[in-house]
């Protein structure tokens, strides 16, 4: 069976890089229709890193324009005792790189999130893996995310939020403001500790104090 013009172009374009595909798409309408095919672009995007599969479709075609290592990140689910510094040590990256990637102004911002995106320091970790194209609501950017423990999970709010649902909006606001002043943190961090303390402000302060003590003992603060 004879190959069509599009088939021939597809065979040729399969050998191109992301940048070359972008250039090819500017030649004419036919070239553009082939060079912008999602499967073709995704293959070129992942080829340098030998990724097995890339799941999802980007919200914007601009996502494909650059496939540098900075377009990939590890998803780390936050657990008690985590800090930006300890995660930087664990993943062999810079503290400022984690903050920059996650759009963080304060170290305590970690406690208001379910996860942090960790920059990739060694591209070998991407080999034969599956990454997921996601828009991170905190980082406010679209990245290809690698999950070291399974795949993406549906976000769940802290169980303690149920205990706050019976408090009026005005009462909750006063609690958060009081904790924020006492802890000298932002609203989201104060809300996090109030949630894990099941709405008890004294317990929230105790939890916060325990975390600070742990950080000092570990030499992270």
mmCIF file of N, CA, C and O in Angstrom, residues 3-89:
data_model
loop_
_atom_site.group_PDB
_atom_site.id
_atom_site.type_symbol
_atom_site.label_atom_id
_atom_site.label_comp_id
_atom_site.label_asym_id
_atom_site.label_seq_id
_atom_site.Cartn_x
_atom_site.Cartn_y
_atom_site.Cartn_z
ATOM 1 N N UNK A 3 2.286 4.940 0.503
ATOM 2 C CA UNK A 3 2.201 5.906 1.591
ATOM 3 C C UNK A 3 1.654 7.226 1.074
ATOM 4 O O UNK A 3 2.008 7.673 -0.018
ATOM 5 N N UNK A 4 0.805 7.854 1.860
ATOM 6 C CA UNK A 4 0.298 9.172 1.498
ATOM 7 C C UNK A 4 1.329 10.222 1.897
ATOM 8 O O UNK A 4 2.312 9.927 2.593
ATOM 9 N N UNK A 5 1.086 11.434 1.462
ATOM 10 C CA UNK A 5 1.982 12.540 1.817
ATOM 11 C C UNK A 5 2.063 12.704 3.329
ATOM 12 O O UNK A 5 3.143 12.893 3.883
ATOM 13 N N UNK A 6 0.930 12.584 4.000
ATOM 14 C CA UNK A 6 0.896 12.742 5.456
ATOM 15 C C UNK A 6 1.665 11.616 6.146
ATOM 16 O O UNK A 6 2.355 11.836 7.136
ATOM 17 N N UNK A 7 1.534 10.394 5.615
ATOM 18 C CA UNK A 7 2.267 9.266 6.192
ATOM 19 C C UNK A 7 3.773 9.484 6.081
ATOM 20 O O UNK A 7 4.531 9.206 7.017
ATOM 21 N N UNK A 8 4.198 9.973 4.926
ATOM 22 C CA UNK A 8 5.626 10.227 4.704
ATOM 23 C C UNK A 8 6.134 11.311 5.651
ATOM 24 O O UNK A 8 7.205 11.184 6.255
ATOM 25 N N UNK A 9 5.337 12.372 5.774
ATOM 26 C CA UNK A 9 5.720 13.449 6.690
ATOM 27 C C UNK A 9 5.816 12.935 8.124
ATOM 28 O O UNK A 9 6.738 13.282 8.870
ATOM 29 N N UNK A 10 4.875 12.085 8.499
ATOM 30 C CA UNK A 10 4.864 11.564 9.864
ATOM 31 C C UNK A 10 6.124 10.736 10.144
ATOM 32 O O UNK A 10 6.711 10.827 11.225
ATOM 33 N N UNK A 11 6.538 9.932 9.173
ATOM 34 C CA UNK A 11 7.749 9.127 9.331
ATOM 35 C C UNK A 11 8.985 10.012 9.502
ATOM 36 O O UNK A 11 9.890 9.704 10.286
ATOM 37 N N UNK A 12 9.004 11.111 8.762
ATOM 38 C CA UNK A 12 10.140 12.039 8.856
ATOM 39 C C UNK A 12 10.102 12.808 10.179
ATOM 40 O O UNK A 12 11.110 12.927 10.881
ATOM 41 N N UNK A 13 8.913 13.303 10.518
ATOM 42 C CA UNK A 13 8.774 14.131 11.721
ATOM 43 C C UNK A 13 9.028 13.357 13.007
ATOM 44 O O UNK A 13 9.343 13.946 14.044
ATOM 45 N N UNK A 14 8.888 12.035 12.954
ATOM 46 C CA UNK A 14 9.143 11.225 14.147
ATOM 47 C C UNK A 14 10.591 11.331 14.614
ATOM 48 O O UNK A 14 10.902 11.016 15.762
ATOM 49 N N UNK A 15 11.459 11.789 13.735
ATOM 50 C CA UNK A 15 12.881 11.904 14.064
ATOM 51 C C UNK A 15 13.259 13.306 14.548
ATOM 52 O O UNK A 15 14.410 13.548 14.894
ATOM 53 N N UNK A 16 12.294 14.211 14.547
ATOM 54 C CA UNK A 16 12.584 15.599 14.901
ATOM 55 C C UNK A 16 12.457 15.862 16.395
ATOM 56 O O UNK A 16 11.730 15.181 17.107
ATOM 57 N N UNK A 17 13.166 16.892 16.838
ATOM 58 C CA UNK A 17 13.052 17.342 18.223
ATOM 59 C C UNK A 17 11.829 18.243 18.353
ATOM 60 O O UNK A 17 11.205 18.626 17.353
ATOM 61 N N UNK A 18 11.500 18.607 19.585
ATOM 62 C CA UNK A 18 10.368 19.502 19.825
ATOM 63 C C UNK A 18 10.565 20.830 19.097
ATOM 64 O O UNK A 18 9.638 21.355 18.470
ATOM 65 N N UNK A 19 11.773 21.369 19.170
ATOM 66 C CA UNK A 19 12.062 22.649 18.522
ATOM 67 C C UNK A 19 11.925 22.546 17.004
ATOM 68 O O UNK A 19 11.379 23.445 16.347
ATOM 69 N N UNK A 20 12.406 21.438 16.428
ATOM 70 C CA UNK A 20 12.320 21.260 14.980
ATOM 71 C C UNK A 20 10.876 21.045 14.524
ATOM 72 O O UNK A 20 10.486 21.484 13.435
ATOM 73 N N UNK A 21 10.082 20.373 15.348
ATOM 74 C CA UNK A 21 8.665 20.203 15.019
ATOM 75 C C UNK A 21 7.955 21.555 14.987
ATOM 76 O O UNK A 21 7.096 21.801 14.134
ATOM 77 N N UNK A 22 8.329 22.422 15.913
ATOM 78 C CA UNK A 22 7.733 23.758 15.948
ATOM 79 C C UNK A 22 8.073 24.525 14.672
ATOM 80 O O UNK A 22 7.223 25.233 14.112
ATOM 81 N N UNK A 23 9.307 24.377 14.214
ATOM 82 C CA UNK A 23 9.708 25.047 12.970
ATOM 83 C C UNK A 23 8.966 24.450 11.777
ATOM 84 O O UNK A 23 8.511 25.174 10.884
ATOM 85 N N UNK A 24 8.842 23.119 11.751
ATOM 86 C CA UNK A 24 8.163 22.449 10.639
ATOM 87 C C UNK A 24 6.696 22.862 10.553
ATOM 88 O O UNK A 24 6.132 22.969 9.460
ATOM 89 N N UNK A 25 6.092 23.120 11.701
ATOM 90 C CA UNK A 25 4.671 23.482 11.718
ATOM 91 C C UNK A 25 4.412 24.841 11.071
ATOM 92 O O UNK A 25 3.266 25.174 10.761
ATOM 93 N N UNK A 26 5.470 25.612 10.862
ATOM 94 C CA UNK A 26 5.321 26.954 10.279
ATOM 95 C C UNK A 26 5.472 26.962 8.755
ATOM 96 O O UNK A 26 5.299 28.004 8.117
ATOM 97 N N UNK A 27 5.798 25.803 8.163
ATOM 98 C CA UNK A 27 6.074 25.749 6.723
ATOM 99 C C UNK A 27 4.803 25.927 5.896
ATOM 100 O O UNK A 27 4.732 26.774 5.002
ATOM 101 N N UNK A 28 3.791 25.118 6.174
ATOM 102 C CA UNK A 28 2.533 25.212 5.432
ATOM 103 C C UNK A 28 1.431 24.536 6.237
ATOM 104 O O UNK A 28 1.689 23.947 7.295
ATOM 105 N N UNK A 29 0.220 24.593 5.736
ATOM 106 C CA UNK A 29 -0.926 24.057 6.466
ATOM 107 C C UNK A 29 -0.820 22.543 6.660
ATOM 108 O O UNK A 29 -1.131 22.027 7.733
ATOM 109 N N UNK A 30 -0.389 21.822 5.637
ATOM 110 C CA UNK A 30 -0.279 20.363 5.740
ATOM 111 C C UNK A 30 0.783 19.977 6.763
ATOM 112 O O UNK A 30 0.566 19.109 7.615
ATOM 113 N N UNK A 31 1.941 20.617 6.672
ATOM 114 C CA UNK A 31 3.007 20.326 7.631
ATOM 115 C C UNK A 31 2.549 20.641 9.057
ATOM 116 O O UNK A 31 2.853 19.913 9.990
ATOM 117 N N UNK A 32 1.830 21.734 9.205
ATOM 118 C CA UNK A 32 1.347 22.134 10.529
ATOM 119 C C UNK A 32 0.404 21.085 11.111
ATOM 120 O O UNK A 32 0.484 20.749 12.300
ATOM 121 N N UNK A 33 -0.498 20.558 10.282
ATOM 122 C CA UNK A 33 -1.478 19.588 10.772
ATOM 123 C C UNK A 33 -0.816 18.298 11.246
ATOM 124 O O UNK A 33 -1.298 17.645 12.177
ATOM 125 N N UNK A 34 0.315 17.936 10.615
ATOM 126 C CA UNK A 34 1.028 16.719 11.014
ATOM 127 C C UNK A 34 1.960 16.995 12.193
ATOM 128 O O UNK A 34 2.004 16.240 13.165
ATOM 129 N N UNK A 35 2.695 18.093 12.112
ATOM 130 C CA UNK A 35 3.699 18.410 13.142
ATOM 131 C C UNK A 35 3.086 18.722 14.497
ATOM 132 O O UNK A 35 3.779 18.683 15.514
ATOM 133 N N UNK A 36 1.796 19.034 14.522
ATOM 134 C CA UNK A 36 1.140 19.371 15.793
ATOM 135 C C UNK A 36 0.272 18.235 16.330
ATOM 136 O O UNK A 36 -0.459 18.428 17.302
ATOM 137 N N UNK A 37 0.346 17.063 15.701
ATOM 138 C CA UNK A 37 -0.411 15.919 16.215
ATOM 139 C C UNK A 37 0.064 15.587 17.624
ATOM 140 O O UNK A 37 1.271 15.513 17.886
ATOM 141 N N UNK A 38 -0.879 15.374 18.528
ATOM 142 C CA UNK A 38 -0.551 15.211 19.944
ATOM 143 C C UNK A 38 0.426 14.059 20.197
ATOM 144 O O UNK A 38 1.402 14.207 20.943
ATOM 145 N N UNK A 39 0.186 12.908 19.581
ATOM 146 C CA UNK A 39 1.054 11.746 19.807
ATOM 147 C C UNK A 39 2.476 12.010 19.328
ATOM 148 O O UNK A 39 3.450 11.601 19.973
ATOM 149 N N UNK A 40 2.583 12.697 18.197
ATOM 150 C CA UNK A 40 3.897 12.986 17.625
ATOM 151 C C UNK A 40 4.675 13.961 18.514
ATOM 152 O O UNK A 40 5.859 13.761 18.801
ATOM 153 N N UNK A 41 3.990 15.000 18.959
ATOM 154 C CA UNK A 41 4.638 16.006 19.808
ATOM 155 C C UNK A 41 4.999 15.414 21.168
ATOM 156 O O UNK A 41 6.084 15.665 21.701
ATOM 157 N N UNK A 42 4.091 14.615 21.729
ATOM 158 C CA UNK A 42 4.355 13.997 23.035
ATOM 159 C C UNK A 42 5.565 13.074 22.961
ATOM 160 O O UNK A 42 6.384 13.023 23.889
ATOM 161 N N UNK A 43 5.698 12.346 21.856
ATOM 162 C CA UNK A 43 6.835 11.446 21.680
ATOM 163 C C UNK A 43 8.148 12.224 21.618
ATOM 164 O O UNK A 43 9.148 11.839 22.230
ATOM 165 N N UNK A 44 8.139 13.342 20.896
ATOM 166 C CA UNK A 44 9.342 14.177 20.801
ATOM 167 C C UNK A 44 9.659 14.827 22.143
ATOM 168 O O UNK A 44 10.826 14.997 22.509
ATOM 169 N N UNK A 45 8.621 15.162 22.876
ATOM 170 C CA UNK A 45 8.773 15.812 24.182
ATOM 171 C C UNK A 45 9.464 14.884 25.180
ATOM 172 O O UNK A 45 10.315 15.304 25.966
ATOM 173 N N UNK A 46 9.102 13.610 25.149
ATOM 174 C CA UNK A 46 9.628 12.657 26.136
ATOM 175 C C UNK A 46 10.901 11.944 25.690
ATOM 176 O O UNK A 46 11.617 11.383 26.526
ATOM 177 N N UNK A 47 11.186 11.954 24.396
ATOM 178 C CA UNK A 47 12.312 11.170 23.850
ATOM 179 C C UNK A 47 13.654 11.408 24.544
ATOM 180 O O UNK A 47 14.356 10.445 24.876
ATOM 181 N N UNK A 48 14.064 12.666 24.797
ATOM 182 C CA UNK A 48 15.387 12.875 25.413
ATOM 183 C C UNK A 48 15.518 12.257 26.796
ATOM 184 O O UNK A 48 16.623 11.944 27.243
ATOM 185 N N UNK A 49 14.391 12.077 27.466
ATOM 186 C CA UNK A 49 14.421 11.586 28.852
ATOM 187 C C UNK A 49 14.029 10.118 28.942
ATOM 188 O O UNK A 49 13.969 9.564 30.025
ATOM 189 N N UNK A 50 13.733 9.494 27.790
ATOM 190 C CA UNK A 50 13.396 8.061 27.717
ATOM 191 C C UNK A 50 12.239 7.686 28.651
ATOM 192 O O UNK A 50 12.254 6.657 29.322
ATOM 193 N N UNK A 51 11.243 8.555 28.679
ATOM 194 C CA UNK A 51 10.049 8.306 29.486
ATOM 195 C C UNK A 51 9.162 7.291 28.771
ATOM 196 O O UNK A 51 8.991 7.339 27.556
ATOM 197 N N UNK A 52 8.596 6.369 29.528
ATOM 198 C CA UNK A 52 7.770 5.319 28.935
ATOM 199 C C UNK A 52 6.434 5.858 28.454
ATOM 200 O O UNK A 52 5.961 5.516 27.373
ATOM 201 N N UNK A 53 5.804 6.705 29.261
ATOM 202 C CA UNK A 53 4.471 7.189 28.902
ATOM 203 C C UNK A 53 4.227 8.565 29.512
ATOM 204 O O UNK A 53 4.717 8.868 30.602
ATOM 205 N N UNK A 54 3.479 9.377 28.791
ATOM 206 C CA UNK A 54 3.093 10.701 29.268
ATOM 207 C C UNK A 54 1.578 10.776 29.203
ATOM 208 O O UNK A 54 0.990 10.725 28.122
ATOM 209 N N UNK A 55 0.941 10.873 30.355
ATOM 210 C CA UNK A 55 -0.517 10.823 30.446
ATOM 211 C C UNK A 55 -1.104 12.227 30.550
ATOM 212 O O UNK A 55 -0.621 13.052 31.328
ATOM 213 N N UNK A 56 -2.144 12.465 29.781
ATOM 214 C CA UNK A 56 -2.821 13.751 29.855
ATOM 215 C C UNK A 56 -2.515 14.644 28.675
ATOM 216 O O UNK A 56 -1.567 14.418 27.920
ATOM 217 N N UNK A 57 -3.327 15.663 28.534
ATOM 218 C CA UNK A 57 -3.162 16.639 27.461
ATOM 219 C C UNK A 57 -3.028 18.019 28.089
ATOM 220 O O UNK A 57 -3.821 18.388 28.957
ATOM 221 N N UNK A 58 -2.025 18.785 27.692
ATOM 222 C CA UNK A 58 -1.826 20.104 28.313
ATOM 223 C C UNK A 58 -2.974 21.061 28.040
ATOM 224 O O UNK A 58 -3.652 20.962 27.008
ATOM 225 N N UNK A 59 -3.176 21.979 28.971
ATOM 226 C CA UNK A 59 -4.233 22.974 28.810
ATOM 227 C C UNK A 59 -3.908 23.930 27.675
ATOM 228 O O UNK A 59 -4.797 24.489 27.043
ATOM 229 N N UNK A 60 -2.622 24.103 27.418
ATOM 230 C CA UNK A 60 -2.183 25.003 26.354
ATOM 231 C C UNK A 60 -1.129 24.317 25.492
ATOM 232 O O UNK A 60 -0.264 23.596 25.997
ATOM 233 N N UNK A 61 -1.207 24.546 24.197
ATOM 234 C CA UNK A 61 -0.219 23.978 23.286
ATOM 235 C C UNK A 61 1.179 24.507 23.550
ATOM 236 O O UNK A 61 2.171 23.900 23.138
ATOM 237 N N UNK A 62 1.271 25.633 24.257
ATOM 238 C CA UNK A 62 2.571 26.220 24.579
ATOM 239 C C UNK A 62 3.395 25.300 25.482
ATOM 240 O O UNK A 62 4.616 25.436 25.557
ATOM 241 N N UNK A 63 2.724 24.368 26.146
ATOM 242 C CA UNK A 63 3.426 23.435 27.031
ATOM 243 C C UNK A 63 4.496 22.658 26.277
ATOM 244 O O UNK A 63 5.557 22.347 26.815
ATOM 245 N N UNK A 64 4.230 22.335 25.003
ATOM 246 C CA UNK A 64 5.140 21.494 24.227
ATOM 247 C C UNK A 64 6.377 22.230 23.725
ATOM 248 O O UNK A 64 7.309 21.604 23.229
ATOM 249 N N UNK A 65 6.382 23.543 23.811
ATOM 250 C CA UNK A 65 7.458 24.315 23.184
ATOM 251 C C UNK A 65 8.832 24.065 23.792
ATOM 252 O O UNK A 65 9.853 24.283 23.158
ATOM 253 N N UNK A 66 8.843 23.637 25.039
ATOM 254 C CA UNK A 66 10.121 23.447 25.731
ATOM 255 C C UNK A 66 10.053 22.159 26.540
ATOM 256 O O UNK A 66 9.139 21.983 27.344
ATOM 257 N N UNK A 67 10.989 21.247 26.316
ATOM 258 C CA UNK A 67 10.988 19.993 27.075
ATOM 259 C C UNK A 67 12.238 19.867 27.937
ATOM 260 O O UNK A 67 12.787 18.788 28.125
ATOM 261 N N UNK A 68 12.680 21.003 28.471
ATOM 262 C CA UNK A 68 13.814 20.987 29.393
ATOM 263 C C UNK A 68 13.469 20.230 30.662
ATOM 264 O O UNK A 68 12.294 20.012 30.980
ATOM 265 N N UNK A 69 14.478 19.846 31.412
ATOM 266 C CA UNK A 69 14.273 19.059 32.626
ATOM 267 C C UNK A 69 13.402 19.804 33.634
ATOM 268 O O UNK A 69 12.741 19.191 34.484
ATOM 269 N N UNK A 70 13.366 21.130 33.538
ATOM 270 C CA UNK A 70 12.564 21.939 34.470
ATOM 271 C C UNK A 70 11.063 21.806 34.205
ATOM 272 O O UNK A 70 10.264 22.285 35.001
ATOM 273 N N UNK A 71 10.677 21.149 33.100
ATOM 274 C CA UNK A 71 9.256 20.930 32.841
ATOM 275 C C UNK A 71 8.736 19.687 33.566
ATOM 276 O O UNK A 71 7.551 19.373 33.512
ATOM 277 N N UNK A 72 9.631 18.982 34.261
ATOM 278 C CA UNK A 72 9.264 17.772 34.993
ATOM 279 C C UNK A 72 9.474 17.994 36.492
ATOM 280 O O UNK A 72 10.323 18.776 36.899
ATOM 281 N N UNK A 73 8.693 17.295 37.301
ATOM 282 C CA UNK A 73 8.832 17.429 38.753
ATOM 283 C C UNK A 73 8.341 16.162 39.441
ATOM 284 O O UNK A 73 7.500 15.434 38.904
ATOM 285 N N UNK A 74 8.881 15.914 40.623
ATOM 286 C CA UNK A 74 8.440 14.789 41.451
ATOM 287 C C UNK A 74 7.340 15.279 42.383
ATOM 288 O O UNK A 74 7.430 16.371 42.945
ATOM 289 N N UNK A 75 6.303 14.488 42.548
ATOM 290 C CA UNK A 75 5.245 14.827 43.497
ATOM 291 C C UNK A 75 5.585 14.209 44.847
ATOM 292 O O UNK A 75 5.730 12.990 44.962
ATOM 293 N N UNK A 76 5.740 15.057 45.858
ATOM 294 C CA UNK A 76 6.014 14.571 47.220
ATOM 295 C C UNK A 76 4.823 14.900 48.098
ATOM 296 O O UNK A 76 4.486 16.068 48.299
ATOM 297 N N UNK A 77 4.165 13.865 48.621
ATOM 298 C CA UNK A 77 3.026 14.078 49.512
ATOM 299 C C UNK A 77 3.534 14.467 50.894
ATOM 300 O O UNK A 77 4.364 13.772 51.481
ATOM 301 N N UNK A 78 3.033 15.583 51.405
ATOM 302 C CA UNK A 78 3.500 16.125 52.680
ATOM 303 C C UNK A 78 3.098 15.224 53.841
ATOM 304 O O UNK A 78 1.964 14.770 53.934
ATOM 305 N N UNK A 79 4.050 14.971 54.723
ATOM 306 C CA UNK A 79 3.768 14.224 55.947
ATOM 307 C C UNK A 79 4.372 14.984 57.118
ATOM 308 O O UNK A 79 5.222 15.864 56.940
ATOM 309 N N UNK A 80 3.949 14.645 58.299
ATOM 310 C CA UNK A 80 4.417 15.358 59.484
ATOM 311 C C UNK A 80 5.938 15.253 59.611
ATOM 312 O O UNK A 80 6.517 14.192 59.428
ATOM 313 N N UNK A 81 6.554 16.367 59.934
ATOM 314 C CA UNK A 81 8.002 16.397 60.078
ATOM 315 C C UNK A 81 8.714 16.895 58.840
ATOM 316 O O UNK A 81 9.900 17.216 58.893
ATOM 317 N N UNK A 82 7.984 16.967 57.715
ATOM 318 C CA UNK A 82 8.591 17.477 56.489
ATOM 319 C C UNK A 82 8.861 18.974 56.607
ATOM 320 O O UNK A 82 8.100 19.708 57.236
ATOM 321 N N UNK A 83 9.925 19.411 55.999
ATOM 322 C CA UNK A 83 10.220 20.836 55.874
ATOM 323 C C UNK A 83 10.872 21.026 54.512
ATOM 324 O O UNK A 83 11.337 20.062 53.886
ATOM 325 N N UNK A 84 10.897 22.256 54.061
ATOM 326 C CA UNK A 84 11.513 22.526 52.760
ATOM 327 C C UNK A 84 12.982 22.111 52.780
ATOM 328 O O UNK A 84 13.495 21.522 51.827
ATOM 329 N N UNK A 85 13.645 22.388 53.896
ATOM 330 C CA UNK A 85 15.065 22.043 54.007
ATOM 331 C C UNK A 85 15.288 20.539 53.989
ATOM 332 O O UNK A 85 16.185 20.034 53.306
ATOM 333 N N UNK A 86 14.471 19.803 54.748
ATOM 334 C CA UNK A 86 14.649 18.345 54.795
ATOM 335 C C UNK A 86 14.366 17.714 53.434
ATOM 336 O O UNK A 86 15.024 16.745 53.035
ATOM 337 N N UNK A 87 13.406 18.269 52.701
ATOM 338 C CA UNK A 87 13.094 17.739 51.371
ATOM 339 C C UNK A 87 14.204 18.074 50.372
ATOM 340 O O UNK A 87 14.506 17.280 49.479
ATOM 341 N N UNK A 88 14.804 19.245 50.540
ATOM 342 C CA UNK A 88 15.922 19.617 49.672
ATOM 343 C C UNK A 88 17.083 18.644 49.861
ATOM 344 O O UNK A 88 17.731 18.225 48.893
ATOM 345 N N UNK A 89 17.330 18.263 51.112
ATOM 346 C CA UNK A 89 18.397 17.303 51.404
ATOM 347 C C UNK A 89 18.034 15.927 50.847
ATOM 348 O O UNK A 89 18.857 15.254 50.219
#
